[in-house]
mmCIF file of C-alpha atoms in Angstrom:
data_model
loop_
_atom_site.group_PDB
_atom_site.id
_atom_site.type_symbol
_atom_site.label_atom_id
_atom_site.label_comp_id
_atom_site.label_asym_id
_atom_site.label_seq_id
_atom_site.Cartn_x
_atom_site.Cartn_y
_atom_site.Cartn_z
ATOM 1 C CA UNK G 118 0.000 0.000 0.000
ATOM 2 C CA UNK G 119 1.547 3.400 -1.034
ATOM 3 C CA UNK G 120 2.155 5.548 1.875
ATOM 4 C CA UNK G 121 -0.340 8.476 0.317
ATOM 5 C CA UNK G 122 -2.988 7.728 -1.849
ATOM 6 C CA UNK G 123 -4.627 9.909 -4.165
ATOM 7 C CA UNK G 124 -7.133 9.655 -7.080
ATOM 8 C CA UNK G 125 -5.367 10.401 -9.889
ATOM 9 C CA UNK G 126 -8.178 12.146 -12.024
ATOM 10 C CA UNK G 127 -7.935 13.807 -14.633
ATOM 11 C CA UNK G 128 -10.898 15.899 -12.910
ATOM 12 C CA UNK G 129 -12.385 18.397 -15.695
ATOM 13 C CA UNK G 130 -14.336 20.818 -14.158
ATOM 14 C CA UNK G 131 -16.283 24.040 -15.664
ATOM 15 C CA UNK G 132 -15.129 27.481 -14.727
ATOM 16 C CA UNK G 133 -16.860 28.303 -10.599
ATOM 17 C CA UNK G 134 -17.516 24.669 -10.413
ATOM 18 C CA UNK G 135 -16.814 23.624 -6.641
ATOM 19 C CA UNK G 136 -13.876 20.770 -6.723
ATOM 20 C CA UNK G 137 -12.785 18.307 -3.856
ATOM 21 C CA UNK G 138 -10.046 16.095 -3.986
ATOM 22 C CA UNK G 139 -9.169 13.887 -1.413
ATOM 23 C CA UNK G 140 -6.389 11.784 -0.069
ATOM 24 C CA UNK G 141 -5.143 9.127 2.480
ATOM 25 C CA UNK G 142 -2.225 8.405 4.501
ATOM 26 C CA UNK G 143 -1.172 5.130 6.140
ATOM 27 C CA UNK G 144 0.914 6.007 8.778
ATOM 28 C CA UNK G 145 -0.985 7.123 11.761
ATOM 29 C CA UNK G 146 2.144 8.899 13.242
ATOM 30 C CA UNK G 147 2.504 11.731 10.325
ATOM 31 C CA UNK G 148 2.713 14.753 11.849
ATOM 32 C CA UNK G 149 2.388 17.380 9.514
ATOM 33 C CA UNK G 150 0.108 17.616 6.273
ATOM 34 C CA UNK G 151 -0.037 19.897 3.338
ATOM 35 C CA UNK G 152 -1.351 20.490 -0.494
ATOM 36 C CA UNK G 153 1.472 21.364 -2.857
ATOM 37 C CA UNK G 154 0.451 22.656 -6.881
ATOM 38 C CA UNK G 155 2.439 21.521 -9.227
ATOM 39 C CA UNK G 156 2.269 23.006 -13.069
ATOM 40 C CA UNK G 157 3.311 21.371 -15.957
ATOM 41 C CA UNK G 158 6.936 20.982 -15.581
ATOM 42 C CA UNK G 159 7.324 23.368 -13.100
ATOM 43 C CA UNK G 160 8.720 22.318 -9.508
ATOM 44 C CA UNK G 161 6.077 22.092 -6.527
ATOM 45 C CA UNK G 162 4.915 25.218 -4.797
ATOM 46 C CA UNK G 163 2.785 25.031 -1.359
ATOM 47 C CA UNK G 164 -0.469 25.683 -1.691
ATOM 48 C CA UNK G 165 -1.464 25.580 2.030
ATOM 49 C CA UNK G 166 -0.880 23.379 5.291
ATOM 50 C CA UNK G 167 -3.229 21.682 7.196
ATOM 51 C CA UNK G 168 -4.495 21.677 10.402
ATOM 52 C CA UNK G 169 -6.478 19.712 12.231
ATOM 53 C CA UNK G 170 -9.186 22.237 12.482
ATOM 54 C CA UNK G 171 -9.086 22.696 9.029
ATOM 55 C CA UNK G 172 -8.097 25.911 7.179
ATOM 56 C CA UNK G 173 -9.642 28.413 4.937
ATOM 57 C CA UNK G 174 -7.071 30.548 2.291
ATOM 58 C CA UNK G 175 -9.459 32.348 -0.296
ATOM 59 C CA UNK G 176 -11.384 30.286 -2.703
ATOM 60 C CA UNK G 177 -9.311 26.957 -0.980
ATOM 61 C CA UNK G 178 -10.611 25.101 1.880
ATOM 62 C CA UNK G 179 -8.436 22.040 3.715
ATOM 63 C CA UNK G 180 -9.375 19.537 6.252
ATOM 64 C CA UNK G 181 -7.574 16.880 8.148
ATOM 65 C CA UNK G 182 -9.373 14.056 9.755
ATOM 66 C CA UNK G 183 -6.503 12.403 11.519
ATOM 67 C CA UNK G 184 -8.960 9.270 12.903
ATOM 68 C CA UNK G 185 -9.592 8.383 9.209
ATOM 69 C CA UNK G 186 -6.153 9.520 8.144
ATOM 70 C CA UNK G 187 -7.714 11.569 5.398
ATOM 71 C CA UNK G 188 -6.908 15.186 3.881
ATOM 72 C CA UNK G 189 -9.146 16.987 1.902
ATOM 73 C CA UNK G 190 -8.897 20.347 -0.451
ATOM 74 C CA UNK G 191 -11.966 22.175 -1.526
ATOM 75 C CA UNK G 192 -11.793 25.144 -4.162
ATOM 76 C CA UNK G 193 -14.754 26.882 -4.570
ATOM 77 C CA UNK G 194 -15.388 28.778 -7.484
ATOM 78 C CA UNK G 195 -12.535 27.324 -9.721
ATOM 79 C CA UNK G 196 -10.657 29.508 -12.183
ATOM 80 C CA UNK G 197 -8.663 28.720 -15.256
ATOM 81 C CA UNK G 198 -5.363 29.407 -13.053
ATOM 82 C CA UNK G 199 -6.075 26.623 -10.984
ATOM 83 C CA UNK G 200 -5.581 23.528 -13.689
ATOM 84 C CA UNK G 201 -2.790 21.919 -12.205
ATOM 85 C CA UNK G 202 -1.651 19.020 -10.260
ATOM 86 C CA UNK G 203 -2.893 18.945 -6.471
ATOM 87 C CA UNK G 204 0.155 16.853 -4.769
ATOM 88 C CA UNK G 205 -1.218 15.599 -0.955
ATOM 89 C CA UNK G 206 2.280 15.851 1.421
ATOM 90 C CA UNK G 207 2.623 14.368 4.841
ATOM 91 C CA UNK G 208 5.618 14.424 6.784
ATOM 92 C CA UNK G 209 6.637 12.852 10.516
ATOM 93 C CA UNK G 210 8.108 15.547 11.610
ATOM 94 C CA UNK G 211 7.085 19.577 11.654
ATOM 95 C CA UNK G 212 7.993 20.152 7.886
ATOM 96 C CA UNK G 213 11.372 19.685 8.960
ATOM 97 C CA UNK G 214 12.073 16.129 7.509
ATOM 98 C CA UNK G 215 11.450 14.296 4.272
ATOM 99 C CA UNK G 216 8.164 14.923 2.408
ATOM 100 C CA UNK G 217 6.324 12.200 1.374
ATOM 101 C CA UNK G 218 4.259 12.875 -1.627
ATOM 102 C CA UNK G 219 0.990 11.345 -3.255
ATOM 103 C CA UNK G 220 1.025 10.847 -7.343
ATOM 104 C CA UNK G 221 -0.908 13.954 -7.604
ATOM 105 C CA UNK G 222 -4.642 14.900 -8.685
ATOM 106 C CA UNK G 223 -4.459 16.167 -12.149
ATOM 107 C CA UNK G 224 -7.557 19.074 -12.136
ATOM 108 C CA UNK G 225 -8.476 20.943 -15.841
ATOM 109 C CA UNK G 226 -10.716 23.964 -15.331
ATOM 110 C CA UNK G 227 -12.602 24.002 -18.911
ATOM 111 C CA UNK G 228 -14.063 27.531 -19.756
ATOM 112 C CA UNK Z 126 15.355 37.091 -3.036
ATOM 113 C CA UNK Z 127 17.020 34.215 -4.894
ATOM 114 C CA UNK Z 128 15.073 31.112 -4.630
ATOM 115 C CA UNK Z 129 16.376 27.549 -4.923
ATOM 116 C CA UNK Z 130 18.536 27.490 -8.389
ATOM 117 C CA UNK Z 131 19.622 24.190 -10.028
ATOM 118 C CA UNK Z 132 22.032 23.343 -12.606
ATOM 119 C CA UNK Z 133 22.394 22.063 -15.401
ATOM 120 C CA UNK Z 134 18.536 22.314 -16.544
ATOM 121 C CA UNK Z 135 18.800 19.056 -18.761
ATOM 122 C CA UNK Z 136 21.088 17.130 -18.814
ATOM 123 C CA UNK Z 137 21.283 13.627 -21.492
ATOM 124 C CA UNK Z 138 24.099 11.053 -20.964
ATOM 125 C CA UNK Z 139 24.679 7.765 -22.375
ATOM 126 C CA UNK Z 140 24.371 4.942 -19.957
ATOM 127 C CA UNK Z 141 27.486 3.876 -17.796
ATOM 128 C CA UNK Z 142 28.773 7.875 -17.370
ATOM 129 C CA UNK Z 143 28.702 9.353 -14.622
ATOM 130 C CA UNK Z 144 26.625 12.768 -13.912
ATOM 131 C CA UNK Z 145 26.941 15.511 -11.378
ATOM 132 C CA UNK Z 146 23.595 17.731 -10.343
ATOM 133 C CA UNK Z 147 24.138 20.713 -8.526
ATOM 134 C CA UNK Z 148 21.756 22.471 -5.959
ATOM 135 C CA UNK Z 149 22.037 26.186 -4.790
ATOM 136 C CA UNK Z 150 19.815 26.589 -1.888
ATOM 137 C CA UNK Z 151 17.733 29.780 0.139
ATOM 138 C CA UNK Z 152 20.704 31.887 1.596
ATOM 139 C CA UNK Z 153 20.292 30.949 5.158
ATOM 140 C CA UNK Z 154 18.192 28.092 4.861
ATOM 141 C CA UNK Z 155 20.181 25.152 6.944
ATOM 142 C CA UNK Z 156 18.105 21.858 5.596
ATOM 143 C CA UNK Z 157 18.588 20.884 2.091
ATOM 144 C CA UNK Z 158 16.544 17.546 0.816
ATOM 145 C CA UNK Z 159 16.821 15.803 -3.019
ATOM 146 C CA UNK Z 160 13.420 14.477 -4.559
ATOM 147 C CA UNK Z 161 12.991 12.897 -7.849
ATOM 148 C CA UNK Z 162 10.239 12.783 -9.744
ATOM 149 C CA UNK Z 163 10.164 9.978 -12.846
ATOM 150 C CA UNK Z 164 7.372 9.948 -15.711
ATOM 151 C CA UNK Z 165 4.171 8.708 -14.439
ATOM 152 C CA UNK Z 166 5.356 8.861 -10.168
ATOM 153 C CA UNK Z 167 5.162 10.547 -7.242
ATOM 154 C CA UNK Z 168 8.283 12.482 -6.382
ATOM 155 C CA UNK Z 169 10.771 10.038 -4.228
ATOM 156 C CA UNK Z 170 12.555 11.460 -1.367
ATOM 157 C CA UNK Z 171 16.738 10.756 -1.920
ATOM 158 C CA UNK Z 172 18.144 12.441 0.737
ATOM 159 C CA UNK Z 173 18.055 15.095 3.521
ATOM 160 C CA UNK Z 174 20.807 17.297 4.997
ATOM 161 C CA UNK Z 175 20.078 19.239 8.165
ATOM 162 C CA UNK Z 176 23.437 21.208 9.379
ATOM 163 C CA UNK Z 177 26.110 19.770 10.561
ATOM 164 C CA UNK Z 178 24.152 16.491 11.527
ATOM 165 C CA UNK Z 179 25.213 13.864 9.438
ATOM 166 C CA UNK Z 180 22.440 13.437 6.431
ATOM 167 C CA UNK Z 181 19.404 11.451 6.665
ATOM 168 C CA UNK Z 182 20.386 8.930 3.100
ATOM 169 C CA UNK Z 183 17.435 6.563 3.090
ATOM 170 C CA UNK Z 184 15.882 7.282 0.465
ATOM 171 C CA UNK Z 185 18.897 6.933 -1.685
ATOM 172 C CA UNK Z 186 17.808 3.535 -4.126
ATOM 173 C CA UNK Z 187 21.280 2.268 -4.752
ATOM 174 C CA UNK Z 188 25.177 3.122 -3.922
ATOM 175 C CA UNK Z 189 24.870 4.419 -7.449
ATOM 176 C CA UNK Z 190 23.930 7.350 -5.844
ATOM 177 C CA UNK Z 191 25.738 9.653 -3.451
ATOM 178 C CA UNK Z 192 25.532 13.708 -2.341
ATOM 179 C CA UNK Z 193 27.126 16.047 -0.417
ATOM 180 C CA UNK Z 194 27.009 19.559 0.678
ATOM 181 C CA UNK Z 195 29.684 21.335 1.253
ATOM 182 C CA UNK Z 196 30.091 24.573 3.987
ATOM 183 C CA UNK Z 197 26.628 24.089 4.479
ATOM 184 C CA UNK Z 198 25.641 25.101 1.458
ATOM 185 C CA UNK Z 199 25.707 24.005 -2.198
ATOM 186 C CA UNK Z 200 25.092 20.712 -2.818
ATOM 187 C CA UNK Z 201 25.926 18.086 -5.440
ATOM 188 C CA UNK Z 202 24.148 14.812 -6.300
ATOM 189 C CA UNK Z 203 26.359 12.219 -8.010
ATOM 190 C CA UNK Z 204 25.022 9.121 -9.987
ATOM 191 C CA UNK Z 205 27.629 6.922 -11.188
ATOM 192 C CA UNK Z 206 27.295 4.201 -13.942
ATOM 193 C CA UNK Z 207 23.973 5.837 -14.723
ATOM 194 C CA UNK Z 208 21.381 3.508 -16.140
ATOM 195 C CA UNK Z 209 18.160 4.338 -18.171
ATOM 196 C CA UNK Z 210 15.973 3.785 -15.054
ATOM 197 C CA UNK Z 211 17.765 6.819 -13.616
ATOM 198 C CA UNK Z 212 16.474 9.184 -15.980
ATOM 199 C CA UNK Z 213 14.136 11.335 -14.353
ATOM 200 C CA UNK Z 214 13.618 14.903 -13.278
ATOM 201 C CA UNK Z 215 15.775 15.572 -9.839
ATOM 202 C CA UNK Z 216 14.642 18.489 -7.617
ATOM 203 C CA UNK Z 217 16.276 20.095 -4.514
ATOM 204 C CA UNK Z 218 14.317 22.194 -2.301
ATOM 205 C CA UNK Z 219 15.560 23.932 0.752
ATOM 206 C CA UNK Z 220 13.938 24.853 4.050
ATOM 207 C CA UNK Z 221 14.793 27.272 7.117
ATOM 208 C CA UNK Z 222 15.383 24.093 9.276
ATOM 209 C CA UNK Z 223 13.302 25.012 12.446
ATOM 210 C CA UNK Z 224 12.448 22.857 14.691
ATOM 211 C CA UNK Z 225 10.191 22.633 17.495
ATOM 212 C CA UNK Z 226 6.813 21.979 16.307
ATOM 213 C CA UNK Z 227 6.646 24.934 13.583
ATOM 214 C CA UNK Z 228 5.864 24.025 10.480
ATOM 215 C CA UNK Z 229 8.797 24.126 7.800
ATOM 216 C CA UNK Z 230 8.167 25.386 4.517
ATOM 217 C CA UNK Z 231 10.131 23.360 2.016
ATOM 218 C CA UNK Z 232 11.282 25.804 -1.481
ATOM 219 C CA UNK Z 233 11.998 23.617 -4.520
ATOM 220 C CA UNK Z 234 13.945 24.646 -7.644
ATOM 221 C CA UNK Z 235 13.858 24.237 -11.015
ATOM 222 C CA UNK Z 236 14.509 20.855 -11.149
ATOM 223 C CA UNK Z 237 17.353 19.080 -13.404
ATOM 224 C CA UNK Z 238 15.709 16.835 -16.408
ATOM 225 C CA UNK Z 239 18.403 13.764 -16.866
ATOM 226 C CA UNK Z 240 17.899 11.468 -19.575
ATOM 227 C CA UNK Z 241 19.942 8.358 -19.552
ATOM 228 C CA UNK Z 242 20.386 6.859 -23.282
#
């Protein structure tokens, strides 16, 4: 079983559709959780952490659920600048140790 | 400022040379990790250098593969003997290195595109 699991997509969504991608982890000792956006040959950039009381940033929403070992990320009102690859991370330490990263949730915003 | 630079961008060798992959990192930033990331896969942690500690290696898939850093800074990934399965896109990112329960952004470069022929 891979360490993080996500769906793979592709997910096409219309322009201010409502998106949710979700992911799991297997160790139950990961400390630290966040969404990284990749683009098309471009290196990862953090998106947002997330925290066990889930956090808002704009348009994107994430929640942890650390008794199911599931991370979710909610955009709301997608936008043509969001098509990109939605990588889950986890970590066991603080962001201060190795990343371990899902395959990625490929998302196309259609206009 | 300067982000996380990486050099060369692409690099193609022919299988059984050896290649050298250099990382500059965040001035100031004290943790320096290597990822790769091959067609169709996750990116794959390789390695992790915090300080002076000596570097966390276990993600490292053979003895193919080696890195340093030197005056806890620049750092260079050596594959020897490369073989097709090595081709890939490597990526070094770089981190202030806190500890203590803060969270710890990680910066990634570019990213260096081997191909192994």
């Amino acid at each position: 079983r891979k360490e993080v699991e996500q769906d793979p997509g592709p997910f096409n969504v219309p322009e201010g559709a409502t998106v949710a991608f979700n992911c799991t982890y297997s160790n139950s000792a990961s400390q630290s959780f966040f969404w990284y956006r990749q683009d098309c040959r471009k290196e990862p950039k953090l998106l947002m952490s997330v925290y066990s009381s889930g956090n808002e940033d704009g348009r994107f929403t994430a929640q942890l659920n650390r008794a199911s070992q599931y991370i979710s990320l909610l955009i709301r009102d997608s936008k043509l600048s969001d098509s990109a690859t939605y990588l889950c991370v986890v970590t066991l330490n603080f962001g201060n140790e190795k990343l371990t990263f899902g395959t990625g949730t490929r998302l196309t915003i259609i206009p | 400022g300067a982000g996380v630079s990486q050099s060369p961008s692409n690099k193609v060798t022919e299988k059984g040379k050896d290649v050298e992959l250099r990382c500059d990192p965040i001035s100031g930033h004290t943790a320096l990790y290597w990822y790769r990331q091959s067609l169709g896969q996750g990116l794959e942690f390789l390695i992790y250098f915090q300080g002076n500690s000596a570097p966390d290696k276990s993600g490292l898939p053979s003895d193919r593969f080696s890195a340093e850093r030197t005056g806890g800074s620049v750092s260079t990934l050596t594959i020897q003997r490369t073989q097709q399965e090595d081709s890939a896109v490597y990526l070094c990112a770089s981190s202030k290195g806190t500890s203590g329960g803060s969270t710890d952004t990680q910066y990634f470069g570019p990213g260096t595109r081997l191909t192994v022929l």
